[in-house]
Amino acid sequence: MTLKLIVSKDLPTDLDQIRLPKHVAIIMDGNGRWAKLRGLPRMMGHQRGVDTLKDLLRCCRDWRIPALTAYAFSTENWGRPLEEVKFLMTLFERVLRRELREMMEENVRISFVGNLEVLPPSLQLEINRSMNDTQDNTGIQFTVATNYGGRQEIIQACQTIAIQVQKGLLTPEEINESLFERYLYTSGITHPDLLIRTSGEMRISNFLLWQLAYAEIYVTQTLWPDFNREEFYKALLAYQQRERRFGKV
Ligand code: IPE
Ligand code: IPE
Ligand code: MG
């Protein structure tokens, strides 16, 4: 397999189109370390990370992977220095405004998961605009987890369900897995088959706790800004070598 082939639009020949994941989730980690290694401020790492995500999204489209979910900001990331948090919020807003036209042209359907109501109003505006404008697109389903926490997501689902029960609209016996899923932010999106985490950490950091129950996990040492098509190819190859048993023998 030559590099030329790998970075091209065509699926590398040693990947099996039929057995590609239908949904890839990604923890984009290592922006800060990438910048530090180069003597740059952490913000530069975040900025470069945007280009990486854009290319991964295109790669998923080229290789016909129907859904991609990216972890952009966790409920715990508010604990970072104010300057960094502000930079990230402004970056998200700027990128959304800048990329909307291209997302329309490329038929991307973008949606956001997380507690969006507490985000800066100007960012919420861009989020709503991009979701509304792209909702009828039929291409890749691109989900961005912003102010997302798996525990928070489960709690808010429980609260909403409890209110339904209190109102007499639902009985406790009716609560099962498929009903519960309808109250998650990810309602209607298939569970990820593959979780990729960059920069070496072996944890899920409160990402999609419910949805990742049976995802295959792939961790690479590569820092997020350096994650390219070749790295993605390696992750997919590893995925196709796994045996998914789902508790069976
Ligand atoms: C991930 O990169 C991006 C966000 C969490 C927003 P980090 O900023 O966590 O980078 P490291 O882990 O410090 O290198
Ligand atoms: C996870 O990365 C969150 C995002 C990528 C948005 P973190 O850098 O925040 O995770 P920890 O702190 O290493 O667990
Ligand atoms: Mg990190």
mmCIF file with all atom_site columns, C-alpha atoms in Angstrom, residues 86-234:
data_model
loop_
_atom_site.group_PDB
_atom_site.id
_atom_site.type_symbol
_atom_site.label_atom_id
_atom_site.label_alt_id
_atom_site.label_comp_id
_atom_site.label_asym_id
_atom_site.label_entity_id
_atom_site.label_seq_id
_atom_site.pdbx_PDB_ins_code
_atom_site.Cartn_x
_atom_site.Cartn_y
_atom_site.Cartn_z
_atom_site.occupancy
_atom_site.B_iso_or_equiv
_atom_site.pdbx_formal_charge
_atom_site.auth_seq_id
_atom_site.auth_comp_id
_atom_site.auth_asym_id
_atom_site.auth_atom_id
_atom_site.pdbx_PDB_model_num
ATOM 1   C CA . LYS A 1 86  ? -12.924 31.840 25.602 1.00 0.00 ? 86  LYS A CA 1
ATOM 2   C CA . PHE A 1 87  ? -10.610 31.079 22.713 1.00 0.00 ? 87  PHE A CA 1
ATOM 3   C CA . LEU A 1 88  ? -12.320 27.755 22.076 1.00 0.00 ? 88  LEU A CA 1
ATOM 4   C CA . MET A 1 89  ? -15.828 29.242 22.142 1.00 0.00 ? 89  MET A CA 1
ATOM 5   C CA . THR A 1 90  ? -14.786 31.952 19.691 1.00 0.00 ? 90  THR A CA 1
ATOM 6   C CA . LEU A 1 91  ? -13.026 29.394 17.516 1.00 0.00 ? 91  LEU A CA 1
ATOM 7   C CA . PHE A 1 92  ? -16.133 27.177 17.333 1.00 0.00 ? 92  PHE A CA 1
ATOM 8   C CA . GLU A 1 93  ? -18.254 30.152 16.387 1.00 0.00 ? 93  GLU A CA 1
ATOM 9   C CA . ARG A 1 94  ? -15.849 31.411 13.750 1.00 0.00 ? 94  ARG A CA 1
ATOM 10  C CA . VAL A 1 95  ? -15.388 27.981 12.185 1.00 0.00 ? 95  VAL A CA 1
ATOM 11  C CA . LEU A 1 96  ? -19.132 27.336 12.036 1.00 0.00 ? 96  LEU A CA 1
ATOM 12  C CA . ARG A 1 97  ? -19.796 30.641 10.341 1.00 0.00 ? 97  ARG A CA 1
ATOM 13  C CA . ARG A 1 98  ? -16.936 30.117 7.903  1.00 0.00 ? 98  ARG A CA 1
ATOM 14  C CA . GLU A 1 99  ? -17.709 26.500 7.005  1.00 0.00 ? 99  GLU A CA 1
ATOM 15  C CA . LEU A 1 100 ? -21.486 26.552 6.667  1.00 0.00 ? 100 LEU A CA 1
ATOM 16  C CA . ARG A 1 101 ? -21.487 27.252 2.949  1.00 0.00 ? 101 ARG A CA 1
ATOM 17  C CA . GLU A 1 102 ? -19.057 24.425 2.250  1.00 0.00 ? 102 GLU A CA 1
ATOM 18  C CA . MET A 1 103 ? -21.023 22.046 4.444  1.00 0.00 ? 103 MET A CA 1
ATOM 19  C CA . MET A 1 104 ? -24.104 22.858 2.384  1.00 0.00 ? 104 MET A CA 1
ATOM 20  C CA . GLU A 1 105 ? -22.205 22.279 -0.859 1.00 0.00 ? 105 GLU A CA 1
ATOM 21  C CA . GLU A 1 106 ? -20.872 18.998 0.466  1.00 0.00 ? 106 GLU A CA 1
ATOM 22  C CA . ASN A 1 107 ? -24.281 17.863 1.695  1.00 0.00 ? 107 ASN A CA 1
ATOM 23  C CA . VAL A 1 108 ? -23.141 17.519 5.327  1.00 0.00 ? 108 VAL A CA 1
ATOM 24  C CA . ARG A 1 109 ? -25.819 17.265 8.015  1.00 0.00 ? 109 ARG A CA 1
ATOM 25  C CA . ILE A 1 110 ? -24.420 18.772 11.186 1.00 0.00 ? 110 ILE A CA 1
ATOM 26  C CA . SER A 1 111 ? -25.868 18.427 14.647 1.00 0.00 ? 111 SER A CA 1
ATOM 27  C CA . PHE A 1 112 ? -24.660 19.128 18.167 1.00 0.00 ? 112 PHE A CA 1
ATOM 28  C CA . VAL A 1 113 ? -24.954 17.111 21.338 1.00 0.00 ? 113 VAL A CA 1
ATOM 29  C CA . GLY A 1 114 ? -24.421 18.445 24.831 1.00 0.00 ? 114 GLY A CA 1
ATOM 30  C CA . ASN A 1 115 ? -25.888 21.035 27.127 1.00 0.00 ? 115 ASN A CA 1
ATOM 31  C CA . LEU A 1 116 ? -26.026 23.790 24.533 1.00 0.00 ? 116 LEU A CA 1
ATOM 32  C CA . GLU A 1 117 ? -28.169 26.224 26.501 1.00 0.00 ? 117 GLU A CA 1
ATOM 33  C CA . VAL A 1 118 ? -25.294 27.523 28.588 1.00 0.00 ? 118 VAL A CA 1
ATOM 34  C CA . LEU A 1 119 ? -22.993 28.223 25.639 1.00 0.00 ? 119 LEU A CA 1
ATOM 35  C CA . PRO A 1 120 ? -22.400 31.862 24.645 1.00 0.00 ? 120 PRO A CA 1
ATOM 36  C CA . PRO A 1 121 ? -25.558 33.142 22.876 1.00 0.00 ? 121 PRO A CA 1
ATOM 37  C CA . SER A 1 122 ? -23.638 34.104 19.724 1.00 0.00 ? 122 SER A CA 1
ATOM 38  C CA . LEU A 1 123 ? -22.319 30.537 19.480 1.00 0.00 ? 123 LEU A CA 1
ATOM 39  C CA . GLN A 1 124 ? -25.807 29.122 20.061 1.00 0.00 ? 124 GLN A CA 1
ATOM 40  C CA . LEU A 1 125 ? -26.977 31.248 17.159 1.00 0.00 ? 125 LEU A CA 1
ATOM 41  C CA . GLU A 1 126 ? -24.399 29.704 14.800 1.00 0.00 ? 126 GLU A CA 1
ATOM 42  C CA . ILE A 1 127 ? -25.165 26.240 16.129 1.00 0.00 ? 127 ILE A CA 1
ATOM 43  C CA . ASN A 1 128 ? -28.883 26.650 15.480 1.00 0.00 ? 128 ASN A CA 1
ATOM 44  C CA . ARG A 1 129 ? -28.294 28.181 12.085 1.00 0.00 ? 129 ARG A CA 1
ATOM 45  C CA . SER A 1 130 ? -26.013 25.373 10.951 1.00 0.00 ? 130 SER A CA 1
ATOM 46  C CA . MET A 1 131 ? -28.373 22.674 12.254 1.00 0.00 ? 131 MET A CA 1
ATOM 47  C CA . ASN A 1 132 ? -31.416 24.253 10.617 1.00 0.00 ? 132 ASN A CA 1
ATOM 48  C CA . ASP A 1 133 ? -29.724 24.937 7.299  1.00 0.00 ? 133 ASP A CA 1
ATOM 49  C CA . THR A 1 134 ? -28.265 21.448 6.967  1.00 0.00 ? 134 THR A CA 1
ATOM 50  C CA . GLN A 1 135 ? -31.100 19.386 8.441  1.00 0.00 ? 135 GLN A CA 1
ATOM 51  C CA . ASP A 1 136 ? -32.369 18.163 5.057  1.00 0.00 ? 136 ASP A CA 1
ATOM 52  C CA . ASN A 1 137 ? -28.926 17.307 3.707  1.00 0.00 ? 137 ASN A CA 1
ATOM 53  C CA . THR A 1 138 ? -28.499 13.643 2.941  1.00 0.00 ? 138 THR A CA 1
ATOM 54  C CA . GLY A 1 139 ? -24.716 13.231 3.141  1.00 0.00 ? 139 GLY A CA 1
ATOM 55  C CA . ILE A 1 140 ? -22.612 12.431 6.163  1.00 0.00 ? 140 ILE A CA 1
ATOM 56  C CA . GLN A 1 141 ? -24.149 12.838 9.594  1.00 0.00 ? 141 GLN A CA 1
ATOM 57  C CA . PHE A 1 142 ? -21.659 14.961 11.487 1.00 0.00 ? 142 PHE A CA 1
ATOM 58  C CA . THR A 1 143 ? -22.198 15.382 15.208 1.00 0.00 ? 143 THR A CA 1
ATOM 59  C CA . VAL A 1 144 ? -20.174 17.704 17.375 1.00 0.00 ? 144 VAL A CA 1
ATOM 60  C CA . ALA A 1 145 ? -20.157 17.124 21.123 1.00 0.00 ? 145 ALA A CA 1
ATOM 61  C CA . THR A 1 146 ? -19.978 20.574 22.674 1.00 0.00 ? 146 THR A CA 1
ATOM 62  C CA . ASN A 1 147 ? -20.302 21.086 26.405 1.00 0.00 ? 147 ASN A CA 1
ATOM 63  C CA . TYR A 1 148 ? -20.997 17.389 26.372 1.00 0.00 ? 148 TYR A CA 1
ATOM 64  C CA . GLY A 1 149 ? -20.710 15.040 29.354 1.00 0.00 ? 149 GLY A CA 1
ATOM 65  C CA . GLY A 1 150 ? -21.970 11.464 29.339 1.00 0.00 ? 150 GLY A CA 1
ATOM 66  C CA . ARG A 1 151 ? -23.064 11.641 32.969 1.00 0.00 ? 151 ARG A CA 1
ATOM 67  C CA . GLN A 1 152 ? -24.865 14.941 32.434 1.00 0.00 ? 152 GLN A CA 1
ATOM 68  C CA . GLU A 1 153 ? -26.608 13.469 29.389 1.00 0.00 ? 153 GLU A CA 1
ATOM 69  C CA . ILE A 1 154 ? -27.860 10.496 31.386 1.00 0.00 ? 154 ILE A CA 1
ATOM 70  C CA . ILE A 1 155 ? -29.022 12.695 34.280 1.00 0.00 ? 155 ILE A CA 1
ATOM 71  C CA . GLN A 1 156 ? -30.979 15.036 32.012 1.00 0.00 ? 156 GLN A CA 1
ATOM 72  C CA . ALA A 1 157 ? -32.629 12.003 30.384 1.00 0.00 ? 157 ALA A CA 1
ATOM 73  C CA . CYS A 1 158 ? -33.610 10.698 33.841 1.00 0.00 ? 158 CYS A CA 1
ATOM 74  C CA . GLN A 1 159 ? -35.036 14.060 34.823 1.00 0.00 ? 159 GLN A CA 1
ATOM 75  C CA . THR A 1 160 ? -37.149 14.324 31.688 1.00 0.00 ? 160 THR A CA 1
ATOM 76  C CA . ILE A 1 161 ? -38.412 10.769 32.102 1.00 0.00 ? 161 ILE A CA 1
ATOM 77  C CA . ALA A 1 162 ? -39.182 11.387 35.801 1.00 0.00 ? 162 ALA A CA 1
ATOM 78  C CA . ILE A 1 163 ? -41.313 14.392 34.848 1.00 0.00 ? 163 ILE A CA 1
ATOM 79  C CA . GLN A 1 164 ? -43.210 12.259 32.328 1.00 0.00 ? 164 GLN A CA 1
ATOM 80  C CA . VAL A 1 165 ? -43.864 9.673  35.035 1.00 0.00 ? 165 VAL A CA 1
ATOM 81  C CA . GLN A 1 166 ? -44.905 12.366 37.509 1.00 0.00 ? 166 GLN A CA 1
ATOM 82  C CA . LYS A 1 167 ? -47.401 13.696 34.976 1.00 0.00 ? 167 LYS A CA 1
ATOM 83  C CA . GLY A 1 168 ? -48.771 10.204 34.490 1.00 0.00 ? 168 GLY A CA 1
ATOM 84  C CA . LEU A 1 169 ? -47.697 10.094 30.832 1.00 0.00 ? 169 LEU A CA 1
ATOM 85  C CA . LEU A 1 170 ? -45.373 7.163  31.412 1.00 0.00 ? 170 LEU A CA 1
ATOM 86  C CA . THR A 1 171 ? -45.246 4.285  33.869 1.00 0.00 ? 171 THR A CA 1
ATOM 87  C CA . PRO A 1 172 ? -41.964 3.062  35.450 1.00 0.00 ? 172 PRO A CA 1
ATOM 88  C CA . GLU A 1 173 ? -42.537 -0.307 33.737 1.00 0.00 ? 173 GLU A CA 1
ATOM 89  C CA . GLU A 1 174 ? -42.418 1.369  30.342 1.00 0.00 ? 174 GLU A CA 1
ATOM 90  C CA . ILE A 1 175 ? -38.840 2.533  30.902 1.00 0.00 ? 175 ILE A CA 1
ATOM 91  C CA . ASN A 1 176 ? -36.536 0.257  28.939 1.00 0.00 ? 176 ASN A CA 1
ATOM 92  C CA . GLU A 1 177 ? -33.376 0.684  26.889 1.00 0.00 ? 177 GLU A CA 1
ATOM 93  C CA . SER A 1 178 ? -35.051 1.800  23.711 1.00 0.00 ? 178 SER A CA 1
ATOM 94  C CA . LEU A 1 179 ? -37.265 4.311  25.512 1.00 0.00 ? 179 LEU A CA 1
ATOM 95  C CA . PHE A 1 180 ? -34.318 5.641  27.498 1.00 0.00 ? 180 PHE A CA 1
ATOM 96  C CA . GLU A 1 181 ? -32.312 6.206  24.324 1.00 0.00 ? 181 GLU A CA 1
ATOM 97  C CA . ARG A 1 182 ? -34.969 8.497  22.994 1.00 0.00 ? 182 ARG A CA 1
ATOM 98  C CA . TYR A 1 183 ? -34.177 10.935 25.787 1.00 0.00 ? 183 TYR A CA 1
ATOM 99  C CA . LEU A 1 184 ? -30.458 11.040 25.090 1.00 0.00 ? 184 LEU A CA 1
ATOM 100 C CA . TYR A 1 185 ? -28.957 13.848 23.003 1.00 0.00 ? 185 TYR A CA 1
ATOM 101 C CA . THR A 1 186 ? -28.007 11.244 20.416 1.00 0.00 ? 186 THR A CA 1
ATOM 102 C CA . SER A 1 187 ? -31.559 10.028 19.848 1.00 0.00 ? 187 SER A CA 1
ATOM 103 C CA . GLY A 1 188 ? -31.868 8.764  16.283 1.00 0.00 ? 188 GLY A CA 1
ATOM 104 C CA . ILE A 1 189 ? -28.126 8.333  15.737 1.00 0.00 ? 189 ILE A CA 1
ATOM 105 C CA . THR A 1 190 ? -26.722 4.793  15.623 1.00 0.00 ? 190 THR A CA 1
ATOM 106 C CA . HIS A 1 191 ? -24.195 3.902  18.309 1.00 0.00 ? 191 HIS A CA 1
ATOM 107 C CA . PRO A 1 192 ? -20.538 4.324  17.328 1.00 0.00 ? 192 PRO A CA 1
ATOM 108 C CA . ASP A 1 193 ? -18.826 1.127  16.152 1.00 0.00 ? 193 ASP A CA 1
ATOM 109 C CA . LEU A 1 194 ? -15.380 2.576  16.557 1.00 0.00 ? 194 LEU A CA 1
ATOM 110 C CA . LEU A 1 195 ? -13.967 5.051  19.068 1.00 0.00 ? 195 LEU A CA 1
ATOM 111 C CA . ILE A 1 196 ? -10.643 6.631  18.221 1.00 0.00 ? 196 ILE A CA 1
ATOM 112 C CA . ARG A 1 197 ? -8.656  8.572  20.788 1.00 0.00 ? 197 ARG A CA 1
ATOM 113 C CA . THR A 1 198 ? -5.529  10.425 19.766 1.00 0.00 ? 198 THR A CA 1
ATOM 114 C CA . SER A 1 199 ? -2.439  11.211 21.861 1.00 0.00 ? 199 SER A CA 1
ATOM 115 C CA . GLY A 1 200 ? -2.251  8.017  23.856 1.00 0.00 ? 200 GLY A CA 1
ATOM 116 C CA . GLU A 1 201 ? -4.612  8.392  26.801 1.00 0.00 ? 201 GLU A CA 1
ATOM 117 C CA . MET A 1 202 ? -6.484  5.167  27.580 1.00 0.00 ? 202 MET A CA 1
ATOM 118 C CA . ARG A 1 203 ? -9.702  6.661  28.880 1.00 0.00 ? 203 ARG A CA 1
ATOM 119 C CA . ILE A 1 204 ? -13.026 7.891  27.565 1.00 0.00 ? 204 ILE A CA 1
ATOM 120 C CA . SER A 1 205 ? -13.194 11.107 29.612 1.00 0.00 ? 205 SER A CA 1
ATOM 121 C CA . ASN A 1 206 ? -16.994 11.136 30.019 1.00 0.00 ? 206 ASN A CA 1
ATOM 122 C CA . PHE A 1 207 ? -17.659 10.742 26.283 1.00 0.00 ? 207 PHE A CA 1
ATOM 123 C CA . LEU A 1 208 ? -20.803 8.888  25.104 1.00 0.00 ? 208 LEU A CA 1
ATOM 124 C CA . LEU A 1 209 ? -20.885 6.630  28.173 1.00 0.00 ? 209 LEU A CA 1
ATOM 125 C CA . TRP A 1 210 ? -24.100 4.904  27.146 1.00 0.00 ? 210 TRP A CA 1
ATOM 126 C CA . GLN A 1 211 ? -23.497 4.800  23.409 1.00 0.00 ? 211 GLN A CA 1
ATOM 127 C CA . LEU A 1 212 ? -19.980 3.377  23.526 1.00 0.00 ? 212 LEU A CA 1
ATOM 128 C CA . ALA A 1 213 ? -21.038 0.251  25.439 1.00 0.00 ? 213 ALA A CA 1
ATOM 129 C CA . TYR A 1 214 ? -19.884 -2.050 22.619 1.00 0.00 ? 214 TYR A CA 1
ATOM 130 C CA . ALA A 1 215 ? -17.661 0.224  20.541 1.00 0.00 ? 215 ALA A CA 1
ATOM 131 C CA . GLU A 1 216 ? -14.214 -0.977 19.549 1.00 0.00 ? 216 GLU A CA 1
ATOM 132 C CA . ILE A 1 217 ? -11.602 1.331  21.054 1.00 0.00 ? 217 ILE A CA 1
ATOM 133 C CA . TYR A 1 218 ? -8.512  2.397  19.145 1.00 0.00 ? 218 TYR A CA 1
ATOM 134 C CA . VAL A 1 219 ? -5.881  4.584  20.779 1.00 0.00 ? 219 VAL A CA 1
ATOM 135 C CA . THR A 1 220 ? -3.028  6.128  18.839 1.00 0.00 ? 220 THR A CA 1
ATOM 136 C CA . GLN A 1 221 ? -0.031  8.062  20.166 1.00 0.00 ? 221 GLN A CA 1
ATOM 137 C CA . THR A 1 222 ? -0.411  10.508 17.295 1.00 0.00 ? 222 THR A CA 1
ATOM 138 C CA . LEU A 1 223 ? -1.445  13.961 18.498 1.00 0.00 ? 223 LEU A CA 1
ATOM 139 C CA . TRP A 1 224 ? -4.718  15.242 17.094 1.00 0.00 ? 224 TRP A CA 1
ATOM 140 C CA . PRO A 1 225 ? -3.288  17.937 14.752 1.00 0.00 ? 225 PRO A CA 1
ATOM 141 C CA . ASP A 1 226 ? -1.129  15.209 13.147 1.00 0.00 ? 226 ASP A CA 1
ATOM 142 C CA . PHE A 1 227 ? -3.976  12.740 12.659 1.00 0.00 ? 227 PHE A CA 1
ATOM 143 C CA . ASN A 1 228 ? -4.307  12.346 8.887  1.00 0.00 ? 228 ASN A CA 1
ATOM 144 C CA . ARG A 1 229 ? -5.821  9.939  6.376  1.00 0.00 ? 229 ARG A CA 1
ATOM 145 C CA . GLU A 1 230 ? -3.013  7.500  6.826  1.00 0.00 ? 230 GLU A CA 1
ATOM 146 C CA . GLU A 1 231 ? -3.616  7.427  10.574 1.00 0.00 ? 231 GLU A CA 1
ATOM 147 C CA . PHE A 1 232 ? -7.321  6.942  9.959  1.00 0.00 ? 232 PHE A CA 1
ATOM 148 C CA . TYR A 1 233 ? -6.576  4.129  7.571  1.00 0.00 ? 233 TYR A CA 1
ATOM 149 C CA . LYS A 1 234 ? -4.512  2.424  10.294 1.00 0.00 ? 234 LYS A CA 1
#
